[in-house]
Short mmCIF file of C-alpha atoms in Angstrom, two decimals:
data_model
loop_
_atom_site.label_atom_id
_atom_site.label_comp_id
_atom_site.label_asym_id
_atom_site.label_seq_id
_atom_site.Cartn_x
_atom_site.Cartn_y
_atom_site.Cartn_z
CA UNK K 843 2.70 -9.83 -10.74
CA UNK K 844 0.87 -13.13 -10.81
CA UNK K 845 -2.56 -11.56 -10.92
CA UNK K 846 -4.00 -8.54 -12.66
CA UNK K 847 -3.26 -5.43 -10.61
CA UNK K 848 -6.30 -3.37 -9.63
CA UNK K 849 -5.25 0.20 -10.40
CA UNK K 850 -8.48 1.63 -8.95
CA UNK K 851 -7.93 0.21 -5.46
CA UNK K 852 -5.71 1.53 -2.66
CA UNK K 853 -3.24 -1.21 -1.71
CA UNK K 854 -0.50 -1.78 0.86
CA UNK K 855 2.68 -2.98 -0.87
CA UNK K 856 4.93 -3.30 2.19
CA UNK K 857 4.75 -2.72 5.93
CA UNK K 858 7.29 -3.06 8.71
CA UNK K 859 7.72 -1.41 12.10
CA UNK K 860 9.01 1.84 10.62
CA UNK K 861 7.31 2.44 7.25
CA UNK K 862 4.34 1.56 5.07
CA UNK K 863 4.57 1.63 1.29
CA UNK K 864 1.29 1.91 -0.59
CA UNK K 865 -0.20 2.21 -4.03
CA UNK K 866 -2.41 5.31 -4.32
CA UNK K 867 -4.99 5.27 -7.12
CA UNK K 868 -5.75 8.24 -9.35
CA UNK K 869 -8.49 10.47 -7.95
CA UNK K 870 -7.45 10.12 -4.29
CA UNK K 871 -5.78 12.90 -2.32
CA UNK K 872 -2.54 11.97 -0.59
CA UNK K 873 -3.40 13.93 2.55
CA UNK K 874 -6.36 16.13 3.54
CA UNK K 875 -6.39 19.88 3.22
CA UNK K 876 -8.34 22.41 5.25
CA UNK K 877 -12.05 22.29 4.55
CA UNK K 878 -11.86 19.09 2.49
CA UNK K 879 -13.89 16.00 3.30
CA UNK K 880 -12.56 13.86 0.46
CA UNK K 881 -11.14 10.41 0.96
CA UNK K 882 -7.34 10.47 1.27
CA UNK K 883 -4.52 7.94 1.19
CA UNK K 884 -3.46 8.59 4.77
CA UNK K 885 -7.06 8.28 6.05
CA UNK K 886 -7.51 5.04 4.14
CA UNK K 887 -4.27 3.68 5.60
CA UNK K 888 -5.32 4.66 9.12
CA UNK K 889 -8.66 2.88 8.65
CA UNK K 890 -6.91 -0.31 7.53
CA UNK K 891 -4.49 -0.18 10.46
CA UNK K 892 -7.32 0.35 12.95
CA UNK K 893 -9.20 -2.64 11.53
CA UNK K 894 -6.03 -4.75 11.77
CA UNK K 895 -5.40 -3.60 15.33
CA UNK K 896 -2.00 -2.13 14.43
CA UNK K 897 -2.84 1.56 14.91
CA UNK K 898 -1.91 3.38 18.10
CA UNK K 899 -0.67 6.86 19.02
CA UNK K 900 2.96 5.76 18.88
CA UNK K 901 2.44 3.71 15.69
CA UNK K 902 0.41 5.55 13.07
CA UNK K 903 1.03 6.88 9.54
CA UNK K 904 2.76 10.19 8.89
CA UNK K 905 3.04 11.71 5.41
CA UNK K 906 6.58 12.39 4.19
CA UNK K 907 5.78 13.25 0.55
CA UNK K 908 2.76 13.62 -1.71
CA UNK K 909 1.42 12.71 -5.11
CA UNK K 910 -1.07 14.91 -6.93
CA UNK K 911 -4.66 13.78 -6.52
CA UNK K 912 -4.88 12.74 -10.18
CA UNK K 913 -1.54 10.90 -10.12
CA UNK K 914 -1.43 7.19 -9.26
CA UNK K 915 1.52 5.27 -7.92
CA UNK K 916 3.89 4.33 -5.12
CA UNK K 917 4.04 6.30 -1.86
CA UNK K 918 5.77 5.77 1.48
CA UNK K 919 4.48 6.75 4.92
CA UNK K 920 6.40 6.81 8.18
CA UNK K 921 4.94 5.05 11.22
CA UNK K 922 6.38 7.32 13.89
CA UNK K 923 7.37 10.95 14.35
CA UNK K 924 11.14 10.21 14.51
CA UNK K 925 11.03 8.15 11.30
CA UNK K 926 9.02 10.87 9.59
CA UNK K 927 11.62 13.49 10.54
CA UNK K 928 14.48 11.28 9.37
CA UNK K 929 12.85 10.55 6.01
CA UNK K 930 11.92 14.17 5.37
CA UNK K 931 15.26 15.61 6.47
CA UNK K 932 17.20 13.19 4.26
CA UNK K 933 14.72 12.85 1.41
CA UNK K 934 16.86 14.31 -1.37
CA UNK K 935 19.91 12.35 -0.24
CA UNK K 936 18.31 9.03 0.64
CA UNK K 937 15.83 8.71 -2.23
CA UNK K 938 17.84 6.95 -4.92
CA UNK K 939 15.13 6.54 -7.55
CA UNK K 940 11.77 8.07 -8.41
CA UNK K 941 10.49 7.05 -11.83
CA UNK K 942 7.25 8.24 -13.38
CA UNK K 943 5.49 7.10 -16.54
CA UNK K 944 3.33 9.56 -18.47
CA UNK K 945 1.31 9.62 -21.67
CA UNK K 946 1.45 13.02 -23.34
CA UNK K 947 -0.17 14.46 -26.43
CA UNK K 948 2.35 14.69 -29.26
CA UNK K 949 2.60 18.22 -30.69
CA UNK K 950 0.84 18.59 -34.02
CA UNK K 951 3.63 20.79 -35.35
CA UNK K 952 6.77 18.75 -35.95
CA UNK K 953 8.88 21.83 -35.25
CA UNK K 954 7.86 21.41 -31.62
CA UNK K 955 9.23 17.86 -31.32
CA UNK K 956 11.90 17.44 -28.65
CA UNK K 957 14.83 15.07 -28.36
CA UNK K 958 14.30 11.48 -27.32
CA UNK K 959 16.14 12.04 -24.07
CA UNK K 960 17.11 15.10 -22.08
CA UNK K 961 16.71 17.33 -19.06
CA UNK K 962 14.23 20.14 -18.46
CA UNK K 963 15.83 22.54 -16.00
CA UNK K 964 13.39 25.43 -15.71
CA UNK K 965 12.08 27.26 -12.64
CA UNK K 966 8.43 27.01 -11.65
CA UNK K 967 6.06 29.61 -10.23
CA UNK K 968 2.49 29.24 -8.99
CA UNK K 969 -0.55 31.22 -10.06
CA UNK K 970 -3.44 32.38 -7.88
CA UNK K 971 -4.95 28.89 -7.99
CA UNK K 972 -1.67 27.20 -6.94
CA UNK K 973 -1.12 25.79 -10.42
CA UNK K 974 2.56 25.63 -11.36
CA UNK K 975 3.88 27.11 -14.59
CA UNK K 976 7.14 28.16 -16.23
CA UNK K 977 7.34 31.97 -16.24
CA UNK K 978 7.73 33.49 -19.68
CA UNK K 979 10.37 35.98 -18.61
CA UNK K 980 12.80 36.62 -15.76
CA UNK K 981 10.48 38.80 -13.72
CA UNK K 982 11.96 39.41 -10.24
CA UNK K 983 8.47 40.01 -8.85
CA UNK K 984 7.50 36.39 -9.60
CA UNK K 985 8.59 33.93 -6.93
CA UNK K 986 10.07 30.79 -8.48
CA UNK K 987 11.62 27.52 -7.34
CA UNK K 988 14.29 25.52 -9.14
CA UNK K 989 12.87 22.45 -10.88
CA UNK K 990 14.70 19.78 -12.88
CA UNK K 991 13.12 16.86 -14.73
CA UNK K 992 14.98 14.15 -16.66
CA UNK K 993 12.96 12.50 -19.40
CA UNK K 994 13.15 9.75 -21.98
CA UNK K 995 10.58 9.18 -24.73
CA UNK K 996 9.92 5.43 -24.78
CA UNK K 997 7.59 5.44 -27.78
CA UNK K 998 5.73 7.97 -29.87
CA UNK K 999 3.35 8.43 -32.74
CA UNK K 1000 1.54 11.40 -34.20
CA UNK K 1001 -1.06 11.38 -31.41
CA UNK K 1002 0.73 10.36 -28.20
CA UNK K 1003 4.17 10.03 -26.66
CA UNK K 1004 4.94 7.86 -23.64
CA UNK K 1005 7.58 9.25 -21.29
CA UNK K 1006 9.76 7.85 -18.52
CA UNK K 1007 10.68 10.65 -16.13
CA UNK K 1008 12.91 11.10 -13.10
CA UNK K 1009 12.89 14.05 -10.73
CA UNK K 1010 15.82 15.83 -9.14
CA UNK K 1011 13.34 18.13 -7.39
CA UNK K 1012 9.78 17.46 -6.25
CA UNK K 1013 7.89 20.66 -6.98
CA UNK K 1014 4.11 20.81 -7.12
CA UNK K 1015 2.84 19.77 -10.60
CA UNK K 1016 6.47 19.64 -11.78
CA UNK K 1017 6.10 17.05 -14.53
CA UNK K 1018 2.78 18.44 -15.70
CA UNK K 1019 4.06 22.02 -15.87
CA UNK K 1020 7.38 21.14 -17.53
CA UNK K 1021 5.89 18.92 -20.22
CA UNK K 1022 3.03 21.32 -20.88
CA UNK K 1023 5.55 24.11 -21.40
CA UNK K 1024 7.39 21.90 -23.89
CA UNK K 1025 4.05 21.42 -25.74
CA UNK K 1026 3.64 17.81 -24.56
CA UNK K 1027 0.56 18.27 -22.39
CA UNK K 1028 -0.34 15.12 -20.46
CA UNK K 1029 -3.39 13.27 -21.74
CA UNK K 1030 -6.36 13.83 -19.45
CA UNK K 1031 -4.84 16.93 -17.83
CA UNK K 1032 -7.71 19.43 -17.88
CA UNK K 1033 -5.76 21.93 -15.76
CA UNK K 1034 -3.25 22.34 -18.58
CA UNK K 1035 -5.91 22.16 -21.31
CA UNK K 1036 -5.25 18.73 -22.77
CA UNK K 1037 -7.27 17.99 -25.87
CA UNK K 1038 -7.82 14.28 -25.20
CA UNK K 1039 -8.68 12.00 -22.28
CA UNK K 1040 -8.30 8.41 -23.51
CA UNK K 1041 -8.53 6.76 -20.08
CA UNK K 1042 -10.77 9.12 -18.14
CA UNK K 1043 -7.89 10.20 -15.87
CA UNK K 1044 -4.62 12.07 -15.83
CA UNK K 1045 -2.01 9.87 -17.50
CA UNK K 1046 0.73 10.23 -14.89
CA UNK K 1047 1.89 7.32 -12.75
CA UNK K 1048 4.60 7.11 -10.06
CA UNK K 1049 6.05 3.77 -11.13
CA UNK K 1050 8.87 3.23 -8.67
CA UNK K 1051 10.40 4.56 -5.47
CA UNK K 1052 13.76 3.49 -4.07
CA UNK K 1053 15.29 4.87 -0.89
CA UNK K 1054 17.54 4.10 2.06
CA UNK K 1055 15.48 2.48 4.80
CA UNK K 1056 15.42 4.89 7.77
CA UNK K 1057 16.10 2.14 10.32
CA UNK K 1058 18.24 -0.62 8.81
CA UNK K 1059 20.11 1.61 6.34
CA UNK K 1060 19.57 -0.74 3.40
CA UNK K 1061 18.29 0.39 0.02
CA UNK K 1062 14.73 -0.75 -0.68
CA UNK K 1063 12.77 -0.43 -3.90
CA UNK K 1064 9.05 -0.69 -4.62
CA UNK K 1065 7.44 -0.69 -8.04
CA UNK K 1066 4.03 -0.82 -9.67
CA UNK K 1067 4.19 -0.65 -13.45
CA UNK K 1068 1.99 1.72 -15.42
CA UNK K 1069 -1.27 0.33 -16.84
CA UNK K 1070 -0.55 -1.83 -19.88
CA UNK K 1071 -3.32 0.00 -21.73
CA UNK K 1072 -1.11 3.06 -21.87
CA UNK K 1073 1.48 1.20 -23.92
CA UNK K 1074 -1.17 -0.45 -26.08
CA UNK K 1075 -2.56 2.97 -26.94
CA UNK K 1076 0.55 3.67 -28.95
CA UNK K 1077 0.76 0.17 -30.41
CA UNK K 1078 -2.78 0.44 -31.77
CA UNK K 1079 -1.77 3.32 -33.99
CA UNK K 1080 0.94 3.41 -36.60
CA UNK K 1081 4.08 4.31 -34.70
CA UNK K 1082 7.03 5.93 -36.37
CA UNK K 1083 10.47 6.07 -34.83
CA UNK K 1084 11.16 9.18 -36.86
CA UNK K 1085 8.53 11.06 -34.92
CA UNK K 1086 10.81 11.14 -31.90
CA UNK K 1087 14.08 11.84 -33.70
CA UNK K 1088 16.11 14.65 -32.13
CA UNK K 1089 15.20 18.10 -33.45
CA UNK K 1090 17.26 21.25 -33.45
CA UNK K 1091 14.32 23.14 -32.01
CA UNK K 1092 14.86 21.66 -28.55
CA UNK K 1093 17.76 21.76 -26.13
CA UNK K 1094 18.80 18.53 -24.46
CA UNK K 1095 19.79 20.37 -21.30
CA UNK K 1096 17.42 23.26 -20.77
CA UNK K 1097 18.58 25.54 -17.96
CA UNK K 1098 17.50 28.77 -16.35
CA UNK K 1099 20.49 30.49 -17.94
CA UNK K 1100 19.16 29.83 -21.43
CA UNK K 1101 15.49 30.25 -20.54
CA UNK K 1102 15.04 33.29 -22.75
CA UNK K 1103 16.64 31.48 -25.68
CA UNK K 1104 14.39 28.48 -25.07
CA UNK K 1105 11.34 30.68 -25.03
CA UNK K 1106 12.41 32.14 -28.32
CA UNK K 1107 12.89 28.66 -29.83
CA UNK K 1108 9.87 26.94 -28.32
CA UNK K 1109 7.18 29.53 -27.97
CA UNK K 1110 6.33 32.37 -30.31
CA UNK K 1111 4.28 35.27 -28.94
CA UNK K 1112 1.27 33.91 -30.74
CA UNK K 1113 1.61 30.44 -29.23
CA UNK K 1114 2.15 31.85 -25.74
CA UNK K 1115 -1.46 33.00 -25.67
CA UNK K 1116 -2.46 29.39 -25.14
CA UNK K 1117 -0.48 29.34 -21.88
CA UNK K 1118 -1.61 32.72 -20.57
CA UNK K 1119 -4.44 31.13 -18.59
CA UNK K 1120 -1.86 29.40 -16.39
CA UNK K 1121 0.18 32.48 -15.51
CA UNK K 1122 -2.90 34.68 -15.02
CA UNK K 1123 -4.40 32.06 -12.73
CA UNK K 1124 -7.67 31.79 -14.60
CA UNK K 1125 -9.85 28.77 -13.98
CA UNK K 1126 -9.79 26.11 -16.66
CA UNK K 1127 -13.03 25.00 -18.27
#
């Protein structure tokens, strides 16, 4: 971009007669929930459209997906009910790319290092506070949903690792829950008990979104790169390529079938105590 991008400001990236693509800053809800009076992305978009004279009952924003409140990045809204239905009904087929960038805390124990590139294929459950987590055992009483995250470690040092991630599924808190389970808690993620907060926010950013346009059938792609400060954070410290070398303690393709084996490799009973707060649904402090 020719000018410095303002990551704290809601911005419209693209608008046509069928869709609006926006940048949502960290700290803003995507859509309202019952009882909430917080500012949301869809409310902000409606306000802009009303000021521009483009809002009307037959031409207004409809949410088709969400980003967590603390997550920044690219979102798309439909501008009519039929377009909304088409996008939502074909989401998994028509979305061709969803890339996220994240800064995670590197595990202090080198035995917990994972491979540079791989797939986390582990089911997610939700606790009493709707926080997602990977169940420790195959308990039939716990309702779970399939969740699959592809990751690549772009750079790493002893303090932080920067990830590029792609989702096959879009479960609530999917990236946060998967990486936390793998002992790579996202920086600034108080819900998963991160130890650091270098930028005063959750370090998760929806960098790009590509999909088949619901009207003209052509593939469109929209991108806002992650803040450059995230990359500089790793450059400022002595980075070692060895710190992200593949380890035998991690599986490149982690699936539900080998969940119990993964738990044995990744998490001892003693270490699991640190994750108990998630499954029990206790409030974080």
